[in-house]
Coordinates of C-alpha atoms in Angstrom, one line a residue:
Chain A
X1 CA -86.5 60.1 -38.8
X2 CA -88.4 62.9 -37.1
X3 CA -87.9 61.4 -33.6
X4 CA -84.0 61.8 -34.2
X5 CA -82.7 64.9 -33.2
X6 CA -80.9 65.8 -36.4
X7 CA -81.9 69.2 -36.9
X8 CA -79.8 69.8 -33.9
X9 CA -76.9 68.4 -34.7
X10 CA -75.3 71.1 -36.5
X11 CA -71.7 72.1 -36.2
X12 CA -69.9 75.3 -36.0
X13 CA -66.7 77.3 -37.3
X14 CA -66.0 80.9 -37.0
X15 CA -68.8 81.7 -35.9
X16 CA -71.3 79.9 -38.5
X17 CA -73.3 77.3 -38.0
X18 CA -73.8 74.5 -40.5
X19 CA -76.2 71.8 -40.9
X20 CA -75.0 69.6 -43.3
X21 CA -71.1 68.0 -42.3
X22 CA -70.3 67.3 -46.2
X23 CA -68.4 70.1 -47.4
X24 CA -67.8 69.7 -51.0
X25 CA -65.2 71.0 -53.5
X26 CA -66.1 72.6 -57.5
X27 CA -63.6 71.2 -58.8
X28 CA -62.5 68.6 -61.5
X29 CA -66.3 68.2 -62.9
X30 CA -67.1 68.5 -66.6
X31 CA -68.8 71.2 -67.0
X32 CA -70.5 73.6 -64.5
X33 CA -74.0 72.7 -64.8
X34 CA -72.8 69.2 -63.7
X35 CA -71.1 71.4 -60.7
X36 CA -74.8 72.6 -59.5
X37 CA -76.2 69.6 -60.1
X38 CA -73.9 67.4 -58.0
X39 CA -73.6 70.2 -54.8
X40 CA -77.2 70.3 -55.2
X41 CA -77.7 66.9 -54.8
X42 CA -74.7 66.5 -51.8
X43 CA -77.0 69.1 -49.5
X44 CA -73.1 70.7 -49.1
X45 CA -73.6 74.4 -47.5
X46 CA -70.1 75.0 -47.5
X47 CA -67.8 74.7 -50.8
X48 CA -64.0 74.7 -51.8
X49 CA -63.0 77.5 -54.5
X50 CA -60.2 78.3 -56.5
X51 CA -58.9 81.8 -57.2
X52 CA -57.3 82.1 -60.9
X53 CA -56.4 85.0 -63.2
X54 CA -59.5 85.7 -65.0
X55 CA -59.4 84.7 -69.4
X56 CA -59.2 88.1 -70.8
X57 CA -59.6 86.8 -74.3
X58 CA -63.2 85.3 -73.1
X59 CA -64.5 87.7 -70.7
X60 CA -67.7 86.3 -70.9
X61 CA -67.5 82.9 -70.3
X62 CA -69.5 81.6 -68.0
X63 CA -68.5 81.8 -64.1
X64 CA -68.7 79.5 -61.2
X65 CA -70.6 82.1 -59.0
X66 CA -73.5 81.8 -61.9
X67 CA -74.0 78.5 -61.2
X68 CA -73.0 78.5 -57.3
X69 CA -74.2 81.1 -55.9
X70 CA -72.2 82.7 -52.9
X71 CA -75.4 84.1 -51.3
X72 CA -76.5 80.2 -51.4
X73 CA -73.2 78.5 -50.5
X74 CA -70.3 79.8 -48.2
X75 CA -67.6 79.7 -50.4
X76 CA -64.6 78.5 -48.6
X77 CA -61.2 80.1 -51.3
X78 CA -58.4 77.7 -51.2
X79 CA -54.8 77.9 -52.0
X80 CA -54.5 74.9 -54.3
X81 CA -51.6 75.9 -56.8
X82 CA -49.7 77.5 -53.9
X83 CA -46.2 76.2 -52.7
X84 CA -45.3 78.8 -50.7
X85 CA -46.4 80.9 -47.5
X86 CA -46.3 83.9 -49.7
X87 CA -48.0 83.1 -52.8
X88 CA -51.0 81.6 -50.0
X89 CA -51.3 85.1 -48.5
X90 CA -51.3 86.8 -52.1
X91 CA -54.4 84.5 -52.8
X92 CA -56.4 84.7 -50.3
X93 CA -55.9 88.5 -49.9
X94 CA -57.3 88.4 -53.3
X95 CA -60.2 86.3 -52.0
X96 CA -60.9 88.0 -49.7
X97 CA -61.4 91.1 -51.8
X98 CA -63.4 89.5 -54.4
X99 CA -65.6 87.6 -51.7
X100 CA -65.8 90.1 -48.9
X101 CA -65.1 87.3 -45.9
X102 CA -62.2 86.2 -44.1
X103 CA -63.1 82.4 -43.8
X104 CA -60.4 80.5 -45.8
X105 CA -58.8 77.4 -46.5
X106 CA -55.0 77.3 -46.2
X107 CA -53.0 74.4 -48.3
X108 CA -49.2 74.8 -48.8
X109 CA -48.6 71.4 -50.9
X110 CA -44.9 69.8 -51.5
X111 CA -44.2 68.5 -54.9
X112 CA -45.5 65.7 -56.3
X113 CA -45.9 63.1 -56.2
X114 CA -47.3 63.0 -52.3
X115 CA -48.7 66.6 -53.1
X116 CA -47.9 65.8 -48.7
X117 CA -48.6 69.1 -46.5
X118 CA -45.7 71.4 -46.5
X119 CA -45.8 71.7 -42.8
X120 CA -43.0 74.6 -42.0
X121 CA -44.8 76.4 -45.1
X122 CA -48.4 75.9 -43.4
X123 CA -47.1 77.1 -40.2
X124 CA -45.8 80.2 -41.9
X125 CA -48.5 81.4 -44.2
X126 CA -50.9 80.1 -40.8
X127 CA -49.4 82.8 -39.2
X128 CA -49.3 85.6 -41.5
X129 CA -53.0 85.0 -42.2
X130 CA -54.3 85.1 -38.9
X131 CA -52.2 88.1 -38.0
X132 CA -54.3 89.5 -40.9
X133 CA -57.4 89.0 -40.0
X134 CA -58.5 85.7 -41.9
X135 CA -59.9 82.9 -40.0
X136 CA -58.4 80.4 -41.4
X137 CA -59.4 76.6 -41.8
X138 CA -56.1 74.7 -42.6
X139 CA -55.0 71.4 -44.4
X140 CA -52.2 69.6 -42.8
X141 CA -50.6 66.0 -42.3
X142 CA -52.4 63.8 -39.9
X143 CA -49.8 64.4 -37.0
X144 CA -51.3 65.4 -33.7
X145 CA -48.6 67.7 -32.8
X146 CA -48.9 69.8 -36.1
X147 CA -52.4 69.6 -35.3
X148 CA -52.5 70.7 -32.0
X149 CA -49.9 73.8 -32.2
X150 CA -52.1 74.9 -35.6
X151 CA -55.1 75.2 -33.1
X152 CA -53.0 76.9 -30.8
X153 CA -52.1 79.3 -33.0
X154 CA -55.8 80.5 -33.8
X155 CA -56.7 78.2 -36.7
X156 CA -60.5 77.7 -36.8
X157 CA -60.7 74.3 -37.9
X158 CA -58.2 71.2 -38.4
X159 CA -58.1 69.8 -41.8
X160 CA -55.9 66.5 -41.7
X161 CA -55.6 64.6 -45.0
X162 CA -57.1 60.8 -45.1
X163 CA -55.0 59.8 -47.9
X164 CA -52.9 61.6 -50.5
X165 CA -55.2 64.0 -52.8
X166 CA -57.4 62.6 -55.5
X167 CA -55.8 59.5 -54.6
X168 CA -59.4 58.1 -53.4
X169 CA -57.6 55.6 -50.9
X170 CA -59.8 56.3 -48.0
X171 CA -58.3 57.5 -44.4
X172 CA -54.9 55.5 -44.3
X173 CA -54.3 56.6 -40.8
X174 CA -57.4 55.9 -38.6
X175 CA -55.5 56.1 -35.1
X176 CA -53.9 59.3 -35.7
X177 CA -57.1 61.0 -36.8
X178 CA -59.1 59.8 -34.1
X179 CA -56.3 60.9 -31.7
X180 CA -56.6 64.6 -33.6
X181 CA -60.4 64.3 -33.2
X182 CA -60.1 63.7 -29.1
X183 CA -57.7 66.5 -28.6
X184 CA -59.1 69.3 -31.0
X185 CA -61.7 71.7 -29.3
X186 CA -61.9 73.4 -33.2
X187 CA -63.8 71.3 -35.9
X188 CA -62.1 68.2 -37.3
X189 CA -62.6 67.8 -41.3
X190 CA -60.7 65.0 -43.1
X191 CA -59.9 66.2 -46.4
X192 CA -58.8 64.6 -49.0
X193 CA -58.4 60.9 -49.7
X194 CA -62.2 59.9 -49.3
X195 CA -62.9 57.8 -52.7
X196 CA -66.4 56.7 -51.9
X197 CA -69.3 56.8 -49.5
X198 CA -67.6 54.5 -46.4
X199 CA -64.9 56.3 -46.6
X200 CA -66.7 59.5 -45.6
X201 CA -68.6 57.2 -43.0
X202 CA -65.7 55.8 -41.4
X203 CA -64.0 59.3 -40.8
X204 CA -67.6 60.6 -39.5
X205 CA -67.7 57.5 -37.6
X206 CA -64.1 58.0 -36.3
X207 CA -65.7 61.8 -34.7
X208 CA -64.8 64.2 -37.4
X209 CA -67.2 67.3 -37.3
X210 CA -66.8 67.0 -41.1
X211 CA -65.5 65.6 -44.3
X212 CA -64.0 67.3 -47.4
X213 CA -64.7 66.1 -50.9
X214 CA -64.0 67.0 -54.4
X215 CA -63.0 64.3 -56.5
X216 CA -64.7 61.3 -55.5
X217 CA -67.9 63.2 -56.3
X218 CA -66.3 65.2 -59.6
X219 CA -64.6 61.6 -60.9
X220 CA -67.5 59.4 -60.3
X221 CA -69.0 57.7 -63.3
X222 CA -72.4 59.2 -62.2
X223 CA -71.4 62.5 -59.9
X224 CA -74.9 63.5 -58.8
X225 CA -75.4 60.3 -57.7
X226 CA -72.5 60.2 -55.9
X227 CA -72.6 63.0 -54.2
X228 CA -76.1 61.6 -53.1
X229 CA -74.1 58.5 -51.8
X230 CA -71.8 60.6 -49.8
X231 CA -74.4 63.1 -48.0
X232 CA -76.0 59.6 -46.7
X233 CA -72.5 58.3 -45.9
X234 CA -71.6 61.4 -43.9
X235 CA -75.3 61.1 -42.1
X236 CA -74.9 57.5 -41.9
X237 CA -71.1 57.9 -39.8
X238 CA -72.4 60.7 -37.9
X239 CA -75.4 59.1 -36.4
X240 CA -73.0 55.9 -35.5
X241 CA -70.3 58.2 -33.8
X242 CA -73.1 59.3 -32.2
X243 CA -74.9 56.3 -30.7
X244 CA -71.9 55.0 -30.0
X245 CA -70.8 51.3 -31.7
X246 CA -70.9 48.0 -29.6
X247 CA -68.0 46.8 -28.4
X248 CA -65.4 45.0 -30.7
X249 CA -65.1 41.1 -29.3
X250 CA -62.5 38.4 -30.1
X251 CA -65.0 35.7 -30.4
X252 CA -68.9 34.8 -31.9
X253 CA -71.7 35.7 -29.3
X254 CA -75.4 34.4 -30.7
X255 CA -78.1 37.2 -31.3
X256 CA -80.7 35.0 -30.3
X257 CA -81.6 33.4 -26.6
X258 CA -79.7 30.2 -26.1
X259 CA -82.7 29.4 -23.2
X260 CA -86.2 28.4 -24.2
X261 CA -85.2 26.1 -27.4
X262 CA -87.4 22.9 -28.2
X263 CA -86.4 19.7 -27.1
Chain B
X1 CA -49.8 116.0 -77.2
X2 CA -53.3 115.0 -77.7
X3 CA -54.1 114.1 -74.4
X4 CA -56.9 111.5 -76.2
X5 CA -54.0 110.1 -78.1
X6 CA -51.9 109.1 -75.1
X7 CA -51.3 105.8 -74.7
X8 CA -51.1 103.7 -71.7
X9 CA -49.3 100.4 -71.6
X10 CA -49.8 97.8 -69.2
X11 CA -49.4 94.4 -67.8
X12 CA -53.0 92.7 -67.0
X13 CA -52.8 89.0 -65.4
X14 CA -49.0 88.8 -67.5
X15 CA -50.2 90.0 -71.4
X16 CA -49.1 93.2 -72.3
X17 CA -52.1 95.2 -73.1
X18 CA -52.5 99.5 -74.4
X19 CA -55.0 101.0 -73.5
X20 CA -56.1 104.8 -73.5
X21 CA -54.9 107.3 -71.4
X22 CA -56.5 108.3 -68.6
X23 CA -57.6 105.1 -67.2
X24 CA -59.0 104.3 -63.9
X25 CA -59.2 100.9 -62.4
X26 CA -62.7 100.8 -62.8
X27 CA -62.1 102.0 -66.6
X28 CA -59.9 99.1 -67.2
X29 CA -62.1 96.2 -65.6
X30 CA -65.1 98.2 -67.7
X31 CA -62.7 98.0 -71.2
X32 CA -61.9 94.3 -69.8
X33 CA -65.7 93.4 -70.3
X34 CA -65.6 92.4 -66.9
X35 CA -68.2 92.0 -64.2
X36 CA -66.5 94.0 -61.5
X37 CA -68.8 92.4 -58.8
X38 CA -67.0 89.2 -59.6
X39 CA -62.9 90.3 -59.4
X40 CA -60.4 91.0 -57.2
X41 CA -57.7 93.4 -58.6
X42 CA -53.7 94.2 -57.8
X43 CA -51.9 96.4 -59.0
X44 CA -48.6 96.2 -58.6
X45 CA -49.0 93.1 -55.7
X46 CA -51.1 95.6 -53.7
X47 CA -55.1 95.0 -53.3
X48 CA -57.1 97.7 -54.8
X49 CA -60.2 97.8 -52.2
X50 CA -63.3 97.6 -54.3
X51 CA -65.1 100.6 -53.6
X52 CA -62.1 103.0 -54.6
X53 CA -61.8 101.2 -58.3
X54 CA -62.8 104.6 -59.7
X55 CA -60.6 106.5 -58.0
X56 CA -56.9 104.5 -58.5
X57 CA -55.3 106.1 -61.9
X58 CA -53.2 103.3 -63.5
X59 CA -49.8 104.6 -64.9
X60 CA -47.8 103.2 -67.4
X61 CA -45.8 100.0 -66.8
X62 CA -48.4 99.0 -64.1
X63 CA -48.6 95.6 -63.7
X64 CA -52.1 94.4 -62.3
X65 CA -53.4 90.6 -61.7
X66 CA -57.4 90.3 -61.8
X67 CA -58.7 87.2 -60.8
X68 CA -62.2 85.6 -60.0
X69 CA -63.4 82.0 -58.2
X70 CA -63.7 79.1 -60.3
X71 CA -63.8 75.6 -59.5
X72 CA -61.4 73.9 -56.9
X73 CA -61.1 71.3 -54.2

């Protein structure tokens, strides 16, 4: 492995440069020691937080930050719970106070079932956030036209979804997040949808700088392991986009010389 | 009045809570048991900026939301 030139394959967003493309959520596990464990074992440099009201009848209960430690890990707040522009900006504001950095990830969901991107919402709280200073990495639908005008706004990175959340279904849409991927000059993640390690190979593989998972790794029988599957699944997809795959033909064509064979 | 008897009432993350009068913000995330290097605080849907915690006086009815990171996706 020393021959290939992985150490200088890292990829960039706002400014920070990051060698491992698995960026992994703390969500959804049992308990937080299986939290370090599994982040540990996905070699994730960047993860997904959540920003709640702290439990003033348990003050003391143990904390993510004890486990994950932000001067390890970039913690990357989210908006999960959020359904509007406004309640987005209130958290993150908040993050941004309790964290000190202006790196973000916006998601304004519809109502469930879909949990779809509220696009007109995105745009909204989008706007609002980078007029305030927050560089902001942002989850939308896999439409190339959202995409494009989100990056024209300022967005730092393009977040399409592969399939609905915690659905594990894998990216349902290849075409349109390859066609997202050629277009972008930010980062490309695909979050959400990824349910096991080819499905985090197949969007690396598609050119994504990056994939997003939480609950393939949080929901597996075995998580550490898991998230040990999907850092090789990510590395695995990466190196492919990056060699380059053979062409795709309509018909058999042997792998050994037809010439030279015994009579 | 006492001043040391004065109470203050508030509204912390949507409980109603009393608490003695004065109170900074710091003096509420201290009588919180809170770690303050781990919490963002509003009061009144405003941030309070971390470094002037000991220098916002809360007054009653103040309504203030302190949160911290946990796990998400």
């Amino acid at each position: 492995m020393d021959s290939l030139p992985l150490q200088d394959d890292a990829w960039r967003v706002a400014g920070r440069s990051f060698a491992s493309r698995l960026v992994v959520g703390t969500g959804k596990y049992k308990d937080l020691a299986t939290t370090a464990a599994a982040i540990e074992a996905s070699g994730a440099e960047m993860v997904t937080v959540a920003v709640r009201r702290v439990n003033l009848s348990d003050p003391k209960a143990p904390m993510l930050q004890d486990y994950v430690s932000p001067s390890r890990y970039t913690y990357l707040p989210n908006t999960a719970g959020c359904f509007t522009a406004e309640d987005a900006v209130r958290t993150l504001r908040l993050a941004r106070e309790a964290g000190g950095w202006n790196l973000v990830k916006l998601e304004v969901l519809g109502p469930a079932p879909t949990l779809y991107p509220d696009m007109p919402a995105t745009f909204e709280a989008a706007a609002a956030l980078i007029k305030d200073g927050f560089e902001v990495m942002v989850y939308c639908s896999d439409d190339p036209i959202a995409a494009k005008r989100l990056e024209e706004m300022g967005c730092v990175a393009i977040m399409p979804l592969g399939a609905p959340i915690g659905s594990g279904l894998g990216v349902q849409n290849p075409l349109m997040i390859q066609m997202i991927v050629e277009q972008a000059s930010v980062p490309v993640l695909v979050d959400a949808g990824v349910g096991t390690a080819t499905d985090a190979a197949f969007a690396m593989e598609l050119g994504c700088d990056a994939v997003l998972v939480n609950s393939a790794i949080a929901h597996a029988d075995d998580p550490v392991l898991m998230a040990r599957a999907m850092k090789a699944g990510v590395e695995a997809g990466r190196l492919a986009f990056r060699a380059g795959r053979m062409p795709r033909r309509a018909a058999a064509n042997p792998s050994s010389p037809t010439n030279g064979l015994i009579r | 009045m006492d001043v040391a008897t004065e109470v203050l009432d508030l509204t912390v993350n949507g409980e109603q809570r009393r608490f003695a009068a004065p109170l900074t913000v710091a003096g509420l995330v201290s009588a919180l048991a809170l770690d303050l290097r781990k919490v963002a605080v509003e009061l009144n849907r405003e941030i309070v900026p971390r470094s002037t915690y000991g220098q916002v006086w809360l007054a009653r009815g103040d309504s203030l939301e302190i949160v911290h990171f946990i796990g998400g996706g």
